């Protein structure tokens, strides 16, 4: 059994206890399961392995896992279930996992809905809400009932969205295959994918060709396609083997630019642009830009569309109708010097196999340099209070500094010498922020490191005030250069800890602390609006991969995409600097 399944079962048990058991002392039991779930979630070794290797004694050594919980874990590993869990499910037939993914449905609410209306599933809840039965329960208003309906609709929407990084390689492969096909003049994947949105509803592919029917036939016969849902003379609609839907559109070459503009969206950006065209006595649609007499004046390229509307080219990542048209109208001669995909020179958040990474420091460095063209990486292994990621203590950290210094010497002696002349491994750590905002490594040790990143890895459920103060205290710490993982969210899975990011930004301004744009596509901790807020306040940002394996350096493009969506300019991003300037720029 995998750790994440165990976590799921433990969380479910904690919910079920709260619904099924009346005894006020159960709160301790509930807490024990929740704490264990939190710890197991962050474990880098599997519970099964620990148990098979060291038995129940091994389990008891894990922090927050006591006697009672280790017995349950043993039962789970041996028989794949916990009889206590099965008993609880008998008593309370609620489908907990359906509810726990939605915000606003704690055990108290579930209990009332179950006892009063027998509701055990989201479908039953939706029914009851739409029939107005919820608002008849004491304590539930009409507004609350409407909110329930909205939440259900939202969660249905989320469910059908794919993480950008999960589909990115597949989409690029399809785009390349189509571009290489001889009858295809141009092929571009448009829609939310081109805008680098965090999640993608469906894939929109645009093609220009003189042989539409042949190209469409080729596309629907690709091995990635599972089912043809519809096919016309200039369109196809299919489902891929991984379940995602694709809209394929074929246009004549002269309309490729206007169609790319239209189908890249978003819809609201298009509407604003169309209104701008109208105000200039033009008419804009997917076939082109037309003047008053109906003559086509642009359409081959997107550039000429924007130029004819007296705008500079607006990058797709900014097309969210969030002030970009106004900004670019006013700033016509002062382009936004956005961070570009090839701009990063280093990565300040990477892990080695000394803690929970999977490759040696020198292998991480070699790949960073040879495959990704980076000039430096910081090795940010975890520190001691993250015992389960084998976090380093003070002595181990000092040893690591020595080891890296030696490695840097061998590197400069030429073993790496082709593409980038001076590669540098920076000494660093991902220091754990404790409950009270202090760090688990003393500052006299931290000050020996080139760079210090600090992050929260535990106690996610504290209140907004407490979490915000933890981050603020870490930012005020003179040893801390960067706040890693500033929100702790997991897209589509976990909201992240409650944090007042505005307050954190205020302190980052005063203390010159850098905030991290974590490029792992599951995380992207800072949302686009957070990045815009930071940029507006001159807070510096770093785009990091958080690589636990060299392939993860490929994630950096998602961080760059996110940075662009947040309007981050080159000067806002510290790791576009050469290593010496970077080190000088930090506090
Ligand atoms: P998604 O698929 O939910 O991640 O988001 P998009 O932005 O890819 O949306 P999608 O696939 O429905 O449509 C692709 C683009 O086509 C969209 O960004 C803008 C354009 N579009 C679609 N419907 C309309 C519309 O009714 N009016 C206008 N102006 N544009 C539209
Ligand atoms: Ca789409
Ligand atoms: Ca679509
Ligand atoms: Zn990390």
Coordinates of C-alpha atoms and ligand atoms in Angstrom, one line a residue:
X1 CA 0.0 0.0 0.0
X2 CA 1.3 3.4 -1.0
X3 CA 1.7 6.2 1.5
X4 CA -0.8 8.5 -0.2
X5 CA -3.5 5.7 0.2
X6 CA -2.7 5.4 3.9
X7 CA -3.0 9.2 4.3
X8 CA -6.4 9.1 2.5
X9 CA -7.6 6.3 4.8
X10 CA -6.4 8.1 8.0
X11 CA -8.1 11.4 6.9
X12 CA -11.3 9.5 6.2
X13 CA -11.1 7.8 9.7
X14 CA -10.7 11.2 11.4
X15 CA -13.8 12.5 9.5
X16 CA -15.8 9.3 10.3
X17 CA -15.0 9.5 14.0
X18 CA -16.2 13.0 14.2
X19 CA -19.5 12.0 12.5
X20 CA -20.1 8.7 14.2
X21 CA -18.8 9.1 17.8
X22 CA -20.5 11.2 20.4
X23 CA -17.8 10.9 23.2
X24 CA -16.0 14.3 23.5
X25 CA -12.8 12.5 24.2
X26 CA -12.7 11.3 20.6
X27 CA -11.0 14.6 19.8
X28 CA -7.7 13.1 20.9
X29 CA -8.2 10.2 18.6
X30 CA -9.1 12.5 15.7
X31 CA -6.0 14.5 16.3
X32 CA -3.8 11.4 16.4
X33 CA -5.0 10.3 13.0
X34 CA -4.7 13.8 11.5
X35 CA -1.2 14.3 12.8
X36 CA -0.2 10.9 11.5
X37 CA -1.7 11.7 8.1
X38 CA 0.3 14.9 8.0
X39 CA 3.5 13.2 8.8
X40 CA 3.1 10.3 6.4
X41 CA 2.2 12.7 3.7
X42 CA 5.6 14.3 3.9
X43 CA 7.5 11.0 4.3
X44 CA 10.0 10.2 1.6
X45 CA 10.2 6.5 2.6
X46 CA 7.2 4.2 2.2
X47 CA 5.5 3.0 5.4
X48 CA 5.4 -0.5 3.9
X49 CA 9.2 -0.5 3.5
X50 CA 9.7 0.8 7.0
X51 CA 7.5 -1.9 8.4
X52 CA 9.0 -4.7 6.3
X53 CA 12.4 -3.7 7.3
X54 CA 12.1 -2.8 11.0
X55 CA 8.6 -3.9 12.0
X56 CA 6.3 -2.1 14.4
X57 CA 9.4 -0.7 16.2
X58 CA 10.4 1.1 13.0
X59 CA 7.0 2.6 12.7
X60 CA 7.0 3.9 16.3
X61 CA 10.2 5.8 15.5
X62 CA 8.4 8.0 13.1
X63 CA 7.5 11.3 14.8
X64 CA 3.9 11.7 15.8
X65 CA 3.3 7.9 15.4
X66 CA 2.5 6.4 18.7
X67 CA 1.5 2.9 19.8
X68 CA -2.1 2.9 18.7
X69 CA -1.4 4.3 15.3
X70 CA 1.5 1.9 14.6
X71 CA -0.8 -1.0 15.3
X72 CA -3.3 0.3 12.8
X73 CA -0.5 0.8 10.3
X74 CA 0.7 -2.8 10.8
X75 CA -2.9 -4.0 10.2
X76 CA -3.1 -1.9 7.1
X77 CA 0.2 -3.1 5.6
X78 CA -0.7 -6.7 6.4
X79 CA -4.3 -6.9 5.4
X80 CA -4.8 -3.8 3.2
X81 CA -7.6 -2.5 5.6
X82 CA -8.3 -1.4 9.1
X83 CA -11.2 -3.2 10.8
X84 CA -12.0 0.0 12.8
X85 CA -12.3 1.9 9.5
X86 CA -14.6 -0.8 8.2
X87 CA -16.8 -0.6 11.3
X88 CA -17.0 3.2 11.1
X89 CA -18.0 3.0 7.4
X90 CA -20.8 0.6 8.4
X91 CA -22.1 3.1 10.9
X92 CA -21.8 6.1 8.6
X93 CA -22.3 5.3 4.9
X94 CA -21.2 8.8 3.7
X95 CA -18.8 8.9 0.8
X96 CA -16.3 11.0 2.6
X97 CA -13.8 11.3 -0.3
X98 CA -16.4 13.0 -2.4
X99 CA -17.0 15.7 0.2
X100 CA -13.5 16.2 1.6
X101 CA -12.2 17.5 -1.8
X102 CA -14.7 20.4 -1.6
X103 CA -14.2 23.4 0.6
X104 CA -16.8 24.1 3.2
X105 CA -17.8 20.5 4.0
X106 CA -16.4 19.7 7.4
X107 CA -17.5 16.7 9.5
X108 CA -20.0 18.8 11.4
X109 CA -21.9 19.8 8.2
X110 CA -21.7 16.3 6.9
X111 CA -23.2 14.9 10.1
X112 CA -26.2 17.3 10.1
X113 CA -26.9 16.6 6.4
X114 CA -26.7 12.9 7.0
X115 CA -28.8 12.9 10.1
X116 CA -31.5 15.2 8.8
X117 CA -31.7 14.3 5.1
X118 CA -29.8 11.1 4.8
X119 CA -27.3 12.7 2.4
X120 CA -24.4 10.4 1.7
X121 CA -23.1 11.6 -1.7
X122 CA -22.5 14.8 -3.6
X123 CA -25.2 13.8 -6.1
X124 CA -27.7 13.5 -3.2
X125 CA -26.6 16.9 -1.8
X126 CA -27.0 18.6 -5.2
X127 CA -30.5 17.1 -5.5
X128 CA -31.5 18.3 -2.0
X129 CA -30.1 21.8 -2.6
X130 CA -31.8 22.2 -5.9
X131 CA -35.1 21.1 -4.4
X132 CA -34.7 23.6 -1.6
X133 CA -34.5 21.0 1.2
X134 CA -31.2 22.2 2.6
X135 CA -32.4 25.7 3.5
X136 CA -35.2 24.2 5.6
X137 CA -32.7 22.8 8.1
X138 CA -32.1 25.0 11.1
X139 CA -28.8 26.9 10.6
X140 CA -28.9 26.7 6.8
X141 CA -30.0 29.8 5.0
X142 CA -31.1 30.2 1.3
X143 CA -27.7 31.9 0.7
X144 CA -25.9 28.9 2.1
X145 CA -28.0 26.6 -0.1
X146 CA -27.0 28.6 -3.2
X147 CA -23.4 28.5 -2.2
X148 CA -23.6 24.8 -2.0
X149 CA -24.9 24.6 -5.5
X150 CA -22.1 26.9 -6.7
X151 CA -19.4 24.9 -4.9
X152 CA -20.6 21.7 -6.5
X153 CA -20.6 23.2 -9.9
X154 CA -17.2 24.6 -9.4
X155 CA -15.8 21.3 -8.2
X156 CA -17.2 19.5 -11.3
X157 CA -15.4 22.0 -13.4
X158 CA -12.1 21.5 -11.6
X159 CA -12.4 17.8 -12.0
X160 CA -12.3 17.9 -15.7
X161 CA -9.2 20.1 -15.9
X162 CA -5.7 18.8 -16.6
X163 CA -2.6 20.1 -15.0
X164 CA -0.5 21.9 -17.7
X165 CA 2.6 19.9 -16.9
X166 CA 0.8 16.6 -17.1
X167 CA -0.2 17.2 -20.7
X168 CA 2.6 19.5 -21.9
X169 CA 5.0 16.8 -23.4
X170 CA 2.1 15.0 -25.2
X171 CA 0.8 18.3 -26.6
X172 CA 4.2 19.4 -27.8
X173 CA 4.7 16.0 -29.5
X174 CA 1.4 16.3 -31.4
X175 CA 2.2 19.9 -32.4
X176 CA 5.6 18.9 -33.7
X177 CA 4.3 15.9 -35.6
X178 CA 1.7 18.0 -37.3
X179 CA 4.2 20.8 -38.1
X180 CA 6.5 18.2 -39.7
X181 CA 3.7 16.9 -42.0
X182 CA 4.2 18.0 -45.5
X183 CA 0.8 19.4 -46.3
X184 CA 0.7 21.4 -43.1
X185 CA 1.8 25.0 -43.6
X186 CA 1.6 26.1 -39.9
X187 CA 0.4 24.3 -36.8
X188 CA 0.0 26.0 -33.4
X189 CA -1.6 24.8 -30.2
X190 CA -3.7 27.7 -29.0
X191 CA -6.3 28.2 -26.2
X192 CA -5.3 28.0 -22.5
X193 CA -2.3 25.9 -23.3
X194 CA -0.7 28.7 -25.2
X195 CA -1.5 31.1 -22.4
X196 CA 0.3 28.7 -20.1
X197 CA -2.6 28.5 -17.7
X198 CA -2.1 26.3 -14.7
X199 CA -4.8 23.9 -15.8
X200 CA -6.2 23.1 -19.3
X201 CA -9.8 22.2 -20.1
X202 CA -9.3 21.0 -23.6
X203 CA -6.6 21.3 -26.3
X204 CA -7.2 23.7 -29.3
X205 CA -5.1 23.0 -32.3
X206 CA -4.9 25.4 -35.3
X207 CA -3.6 24.4 -38.7
X208 CA -3.3 26.2 -42.0
X209 CA -3.2 24.0 -45.1
X210 CA -4.3 23.8 -48.7
X211 CA -5.4 20.1 -48.1
X212 CA -7.8 20.3 -45.2
X213 CA -9.5 17.0 -45.6
X214 CA -6.2 15.1 -45.9
X215 CA -4.7 16.8 -42.9
X216 CA -7.9 16.2 -40.8
X217 CA -7.8 12.5 -41.8
X218 CA -4.2 12.3 -40.8
X219 CA -4.9 13.9 -37.4
X220 CA -7.8 11.7 -36.4
X221 CA -5.7 8.6 -37.3
X222 CA -2.9 9.6 -35.0
X223 CA -2.1 6.9 -32.4
X224 CA -2.8 9.3 -29.5
X225 CA -6.5 9.5 -30.6
X226 CA -9.0 7.3 -28.8
X227 CA -12.3 8.4 -30.3
X228 CA -13.5 10.6 -33.1
X229 CA -16.4 12.6 -31.7
X230 CA -17.0 14.7 -34.8
X231 CA -15.4 15.5 -38.1
X232 CA -16.1 18.1 -40.8
X233 CA -14.4 19.8 -43.7
X234 CA -12.4 22.2 -41.6
X235 CA -12.8 20.8 -38.1
X236 CA -12.4 17.7 -36.0
X237 CA -13.3 17.0 -32.4
X238 CA -11.6 14.0 -30.8
X239 CA -10.8 12.5 -27.4
X240 CA -7.2 11.4 -26.7
X241 CA -6.3 8.2 -25.0
X242 CA -5.7 10.0 -21.7
X243 CA -9.2 11.4 -21.8
X244 CA -8.6 15.0 -22.8
X245 CA -10.6 16.5 -25.6
X246 CA -9.1 18.2 -28.7
X247 CA -10.7 20.8 -31.0
X248 CA -8.9 20.9 -34.3
X249 CA -9.5 23.8 -36.6
X250 CA -8.2 24.3 -40.1
X251 CA -8.0 27.7 -41.7
X252 CA -6.6 29.2 -44.9
X253 CA -3.0 30.5 -44.5
X254 CA -4.1 34.1 -44.9
X255 CA -6.2 33.8 -41.8
X256 CA -3.8 32.0 -39.6
X257 CA -2.8 35.0 -37.5
X258 CA -6.3 36.2 -36.9
X259 CA -7.5 32.7 -36.1
X260 CA -4.5 32.2 -33.8
X261 CA -5.4 35.4 -32.0
X262 CA -9.1 34.4 -31.8
X263 CA -8.5 30.8 -30.5
X264 CA -5.8 31.7 -28.1
X265 CA -8.3 33.9 -26.2
X266 CA -9.2 34.3 -23.6
X267 CA -12.7 35.1 -24.6
X268 CA -12.8 38.3 -22.6
X269 CA -9.5 39.5 -24.1
X270 CA -11.0 38.8 -27.6
X271 CA -14.2 40.8 -26.7
X272 CA -12.1 43.8 -25.6
X273 CA -10.0 43.6 -28.7
X274 CA -13.0 43.4 -30.9
X275 CA -14.5 46.5 -29.2
X276 CA -11.2 48.3 -29.6
X277 CA -11.4 47.5 -33.4
X278 CA -15.0 48.7 -33.5
X279 CA -14.0 52.0 -31.9
X280 CA -11.4 52.4 -34.7
X281 CA -14.1 51.7 -37.3
X282 CA -12.7 48.2 -38.0
X283 CA -14.2 44.8 -37.7
X284 CA -12.2 41.9 -36.2
X285 CA -13.1 38.2 -36.3
X286 CA -11.2 34.9 -36.7
X287 CA -10.9 35.4 -40.5
X288 CA -9.2 38.8 -40.3
X289 CA -9.3 42.5 -39.5
X290 CA -11.4 44.4 -41.9
X291 CA -11.8 48.2 -42.5
X292 CA -15.0 50.1 -43.0
X293 CA -15.3 49.2 -46.7
X294 CA -14.9 45.5 -45.8
X295 CA -11.4 45.2 -47.1
X296 CA -9.1 42.8 -45.2
X297 CA -6.2 44.8 -43.7
X298 CA -4.6 42.1 -41.5
X299 CA -4.7 38.4 -40.7
X300 CA -1.6 36.6 -41.8
X301 CA 0.1 37.1 -38.4
X302 CA -1.0 38.1 -34.9
X303 CA 1.6 40.8 -34.9
X304 CA -0.1 42.6 -37.8
X305 CA -3.5 42.4 -36.1
X306 CA -2.1 44.0 -32.9
X307 CA -0.2 46.6 -34.9
X308 CA -3.2 47.6 -37.0
X309 CA -5.0 48.2 -33.7
X310 CA -2.0 50.4 -32.7
X311 CA -0.9 48.0 -30.0
X312 CA 2.4 46.2 -29.6
X313 CA 2.3 42.4 -29.7
X314 CA 0.7 41.2 -26.5
X315 CA 2.2 37.9 -25.3
X316 CA -0.3 35.1 -25.0
X317 CA 0.4 34.7 -21.2
X318 CA -1.0 38.2 -20.6
X319 CA -4.2 37.8 -22.6
X320 CA -6.6 37.5 -19.7
X321 CA -8.4 40.8 -20.0
X322 CA -6.9 41.9 -16.8
X323 CA -5.7 45.4 -17.8
X324 CA -3.3 44.3 -20.5
X325 CA -5.0 46.2 -23.4
X326 CA -5.2 49.4 -21.4
X327 CA -1.6 49.0 -20.3
X328 CA -0.3 48.4 -23.8
X329 CA -2.3 51.2 -25.3
X330 CA -0.7 53.6 -22.9
X331 CA 2.8 52.1 -23.0
X332 CA 3.0 51.8 -26.7
X333 CA 6.6 52.9 -26.8
X334 CA 7.8 51.3 -23.6
X335 CA 7.6 47.6 -24.0
X336 CA 7.2 45.4 -21.0
X337 CA 10.5 43.7 -20.8
X338 CA 9.0 40.3 -19.7
X339 CA 11.2 37.4 -18.5
X340 CA 11.7 35.1 -21.5
X341 CA 11.9 31.3 -21.6
X342 CA 15.6 31.2 -22.2
X343 CA 16.6 33.8 -19.6
X344 CA 17.4 31.7 -16.5
X345 CA 21.0 31.2 -15.7
X346 CA 20.6 29.2 -12.5
X347 CA 18.3 27.3 -10.2
X348 CA 18.3 28.0 -6.5
X349 CA 16.2 25.1 -5.3
X350 CA 17.4 21.6 -6.0
X351 CA 17.8 18.4 -3.9
X352 CA 20.4 15.7 -3.8
X353 CA 20.3 12.1 -2.7
X354 CA 21.9 13.2 0.6
X355 CA 18.3 14.0 1.7
X356 CA 15.2 13.2 -0.3
X357 CA 16.5 13.8 -3.9
X358 CA 17.5 10.9 -6.1
X359 CA 20.9 11.9 -7.6
X360 CA 24.3 13.0 -6.3
X361 CA 25.2 16.6 -6.2
X362 CA 27.7 16.2 -9.1
X363 CA 25.1 14.5 -11.2
X364 CA 22.6 17.2 -10.6
X365 CA 25.2 19.8 -11.6
X366 CA 26.2 17.9 -14.7
X367 CA 22.6 17.6 -16.0
X368 CA 21.9 21.2 -15.1
X369 CA 24.8 22.3 -17.2
X370 CA 24.8 19.9 -20.1
X371 CA 21.1 19.4 -20.7
X372 CA 19.7 22.7 -19.5
X373 CA 22.5 25.1 -20.1
X374 CA 22.5 26.5 -16.5
X375 CA 25.5 28.2 -15.1
X376 CA 24.8 27.5 -11.4
X377 CA 22.6 25.6 -9.0
X378 CA 22.1 25.8 -5.3
X379 CA 21.8 22.5 -3.5
X380 CA 19.0 23.0 -1.0
X381 CA 18.8 19.8 0.9
X382 CA 16.3 19.7 3.8
X383 CA 17.3 20.3 7.4
X384 CA 17.1 18.3 10.6
X385 CA 13.6 18.8 11.8
X386 CA 12.4 17.2 8.6
X387 CA 13.7 14.0 9.9
X388 CA 11.8 11.8 7.5
X389 CA 13.5 13.5 4.5
X390 CA 16.8 12.7 6.3
X391 CA 17.1 16.4 7.0
X392 CA 20.7 17.5 7.7
X393 CA 21.9 18.7 11.1
X394 CA 24.5 21.4 11.7
X395 CA 27.5 19.1 11.3
X396 CA 26.2 17.4 8.2
X397 CA 25.5 20.8 6.7
X398 CA 29.1 21.8 7.4
X399 CA 30.3 18.6 5.7
X400 CA 28.2 19.4 2.7
X401 CA 29.7 22.8 2.4
X402 CA 33.2 21.2 2.3
X403 CA 32.1 18.6 -0.2
X404 CA 30.6 21.3 -2.5
X405 CA 33.7 23.4 -2.3
X406 CA 35.8 20.4 -3.3
X407 CA 33.4 19.7 -6.2
X408 CA 33.6 23.3 -7.4
X409 CA 37.4 22.9 -7.4
X410 CA 37.3 19.8 -9.6
X411 CA 34.8 21.5 -11.9
X412 CA 37.0 24.5 -12.4
X413 CA 39.9 22.1 -13.2
X414 CA 38.1 21.3 -16.4
X415 CA 36.1 18.1 -16.0
X416 CA 33.0 19.8 -17.3
X417 CA 34.6 22.1 -19.8
X418 CA 32.5 22.4 -22.9
X419 CA 29.4 24.5 -23.0
X420 CA 29.4 26.8 -19.9
X421 CA 32.9 27.7 -18.8
X422 CA 32.4 28.4 -15.1
X423 CA 29.7 26.2 -13.5
X424 CA 29.2 26.8 -9.8
X425 CA 27.4 24.8 -7.2
X426 CA 26.2 27.1 -4.5
X427 CA 26.0 25.9 -0.9
X428 CA 22.5 26.3 0.5
X429 CA 19.7 24.6 2.4
X430 CA 15.9 24.4 2.5
X431 CA 15.7 25.3 6.1
X432 CA 12.5 24.3 7.9
X433 CA 10.4 27.0 9.5
X434 CA 9.3 25.8 12.9
X435 CA 5.9 26.4 14.5
X436 CA 6.8 29.7 16.0
X437 CA 8.6 31.0 12.8
X438 CA 12.1 30.3 14.0
X439 CA 14.4 28.1 12.0
X440 CA 15.8 24.6 12.9
X441 CA 19.4 25.6 12.2
X442 CA 21.2 28.3 14.0
X443 CA 22.2 31.4 12.1
X444 CA 26.0 31.1 12.7
X445 CA 25.8 27.9 10.6
X446 CA 23.4 29.4 8.0
X447 CA 25.6 32.4 7.5
X448 CA 28.3 30.1 6.1
X449 CA 26.0 29.1 3.2
X450 CA 25.9 31.0 0.0
X451 CA 22.1 31.2 0.0
X452 CA 19.4 30.3 2.5
X453 CA 15.9 29.3 1.5
X454 CA 13.3 28.8 4.2
X455 CA 10.0 27.0 3.9
X456 CA 7.1 25.6 5.9
X457 CA 6.7 21.8 5.7
X458 CA 4.5 21.0 8.7
X459 CA 1.5 22.3 10.6
X460 CA -0.4 23.3 7.5
X461 CA -3.7 23.7 9.4
X462 CA -2.8 26.7 11.6
X463 CA -4.8 29.8 11.3
X464 CA -4.1 32.5 8.8
X465 CA -2.6 34.8 11.4
X466 CA -0.2 32.1 12.7
X467 CA 0.9 31.0 9.3
X468 CA 1.4 34.6 8.1
X469 CA 3.5 35.4 11.2
X470 CA 5.6 32.3 10.7
X471 CA 6.5 33.5 7.2
X472 CA 7.0 37.1 8.3
X473 CA 9.3 36.0 11.1
X474 CA 11.3 33.9 8.6
X475 CA 11.5 36.8 6.2
X476 CA 12.7 39.1 9.0
X477 CA 15.5 36.7 9.8
X478 CA 18.6 38.3 8.4
X479 CA 20.0 34.8 7.5
X480 CA 17.1 34.0 5.2
X481 CA 17.5 35.1 1.5
X482 CA 14.5 33.4 0.0
X483 CA 11.0 32.2 1.1
X484 CA 10.4 28.9 -0.6
X485 CA 6.9 27.5 -1.1
X486 CA 5.2 30.7 -0.1
X487 CA 1.7 29.2 -0.1
X488 CA 2.1 25.5 0.1
X489 CA -0.7 24.8 -2.3
X490 CA -1.1 21.7 -4.6
X491 CA -3.2 22.6 -7.6
X492 CA -6.5 20.8 -7.8
X493 CA -5.6 18.9 -4.6
X494 CA -4.8 21.2 -1.7
X495 CA -5.6 24.9 -1.1
X496 CA -2.3 25.5 0.7
X497 CA -2.0 27.0 4.1
X498 CA -4.0 30.1 4.9
X499 CA -1.6 33.0 4.5
X500 CA -2.0 36.8 4.0
X501 CA 0.3 37.1 1.1
X502 CA -0.1 40.9 1.0
X503 CA 1.5 41.1 4.5
X504 CA 4.3 38.8 3.5
X505 CA 5.0 40.9 0.5
X506 CA 5.1 44.0 2.7
X507 CA 7.8 42.4 4.9
X508 CA 9.6 41.1 1.8
X509 CA 9.9 44.7 0.6
X510 CA 11.3 45.9 3.9
X511 CA 13.7 43.0 4.4
X512 CA 14.7 42.5 0.7
X513 CA 13.6 38.9 0.9
X514 CA 13.1 37.1 -2.4
X515 CA 9.9 35.1 -3.0
X516 CA 10.0 31.8 -4.9
X517 CA 8.0 31.0 -7.9
X518 CA 8.1 27.2 -7.6
X519 CA 8.0 25.7 -11.1
X520 CA 6.8 22.3 -10.1
X521 CA 3.5 22.3 -12.1
X522 CA 1.6 20.7 -9.2
X523 CA 2.6 23.6 -7.0
X524 CA 3.2 27.0 -8.7
X525 CA 2.8 28.3 -5.2
X526 CA 2.4 31.9 -6.2
X527 CA -0.6 32.6 -8.3
X528 CA -0.4 35.1 -11.1
X529 CA -2.1 37.8 -9.0
X530 CA 0.5 37.2 -6.2
X531 CA 3.3 37.7 -8.7
X532 CA 1.8 40.9 -10.0
X533 CA 1.5 42.2 -6.5
X534 CA 5.1 41.3 -5.8
X535 CA 6.3 42.9 -9.0
X536 CA 4.3 46.1 -8.4
X537 CA 6.0 46.4 -5.0
X538 CA 9.5 45.7 -6.4
X539 CA 9.8 42.5 -4.5
X540 CA 12.4 40.3 -6.2
X541 CA 11.4 36.8 -7.3
X542 CA 13.3 33.6 -8.1
X543 CA 12.1 30.9 -10.5
X544 CA 13.1 27.5 -9.1
X545 CA 12.5 23.9 -10.2
X546 CA 12.6 22.3 -6.8
X547 CA 14.3 19.4 -8.7
X548 CA 14.5 16.1 -6.8
X549 CA 15.8 14.5 -10.1
X550 CA 17.6 16.1 -13.0
X551 CA 14.5 15.6 -15.3
X552 CA 12.7 18.1 -13.1
X553 CA 14.9 21.0 -14.4
X554 CA 12.4 20.8 -17.3
X555 CA 9.8 22.2 -15.0
X556 CA 11.4 25.6 -15.1
X557 CA 9.4 26.5 -18.2
X558 CA 6.2 26.3 -16.1
X559 CA 7.7 28.7 -13.6
X560 CA 8.6 31.1 -16.3
X561 CA 5.1 30.8 -17.8
X562 CA 3.6 31.6 -14.4
X563 CA 6.0 34.5 -14.0
X564 CA 5.0 35.9 -17.4
X565 CA 1.3 35.4 -16.4
X566 CA 2.2 37.6 -13.4
X567 CA 3.8 40.2 -15.6
X568 CA 7.2 39.6 -14.2
X569 CA 10.0 41.5 -16.0
X570 CA 13.6 40.4 -16.5
X571 CA 14.7 42.7 -13.7
X572 CA 12.2 41.1 -11.3
X573 CA 13.8 37.7 -11.5
X574 CA 17.1 37.2 -9.6
X575 CA 18.2 34.0 -11.2
X576 CA 18.4 35.6 -14.6
X577 CA 21.6 37.2 -13.2
X578 CA 25.1 35.8 -13.5
X579 CA 26.2 34.1 -10.3
X580 CA 28.3 36.9 -9.0
X581 CA 25.7 39.6 -9.5
X582 CA 23.1 37.2 -8.1
X583 CA 25.0 36.7 -4.8
X584 CA 25.6 40.5 -4.5
X585 CA 21.9 41.2 -5.0
X586 CA 20.8 39.1 -2.1
X587 CA 20.3 40.5 1.4
Ligands
LIG1 P1 -9.9 25.9 -21.4 O1 -10.1 25.0 -22.6 O2 -11.1 25.9 -20.5 O3 -8.7 25.6 -20.6 O4 -9.8 27.4 -21.9 P2 -9.7 28.0 -23.3 O5 -9.3 29.4 -23.1 O6 -8.7 27.2 -24.1 O7 -11.1 28.0 -23.9 P3 -11.8 27.2 -25.1 O8 -11.1 25.9 -25.4 O9 -13.3 27.1 -24.7 O10 -11.7 28.2 -26.3 C1 -10.5 28.5 -26.9 C2 -10.5 29.9 -27.2 O11 -11.4 30.2 -28.3 C3 -10.9 30.8 -26.1 O12 -9.8 31.1 -25.3 C4 -11.3 32.1 -26.8 C5 -12.0 31.5 -28.1 N1 -13.4 31.5 -27.9 C6 -14.1 30.4 -27.5 N2 -15.4 30.7 -27.5 C7 -15.5 32.1 -27.7 C8 -16.6 33.0 -27.8 O13 -17.8 32.7 -27.6 N3 -16.3 34.3 -28.1 C9 -15.0 34.7 -28.3 N4 -14.7 36.0 -28.6 N5 -14.0 33.8 -28.2 C10 -14.2 32.6 -28.0
LIG2 CA1 -9.0 25.0 -24.6
LIG3 CA1 -11.8 24.2 -27.0
LIG4 ZN1 12.4 21.6 -1.9

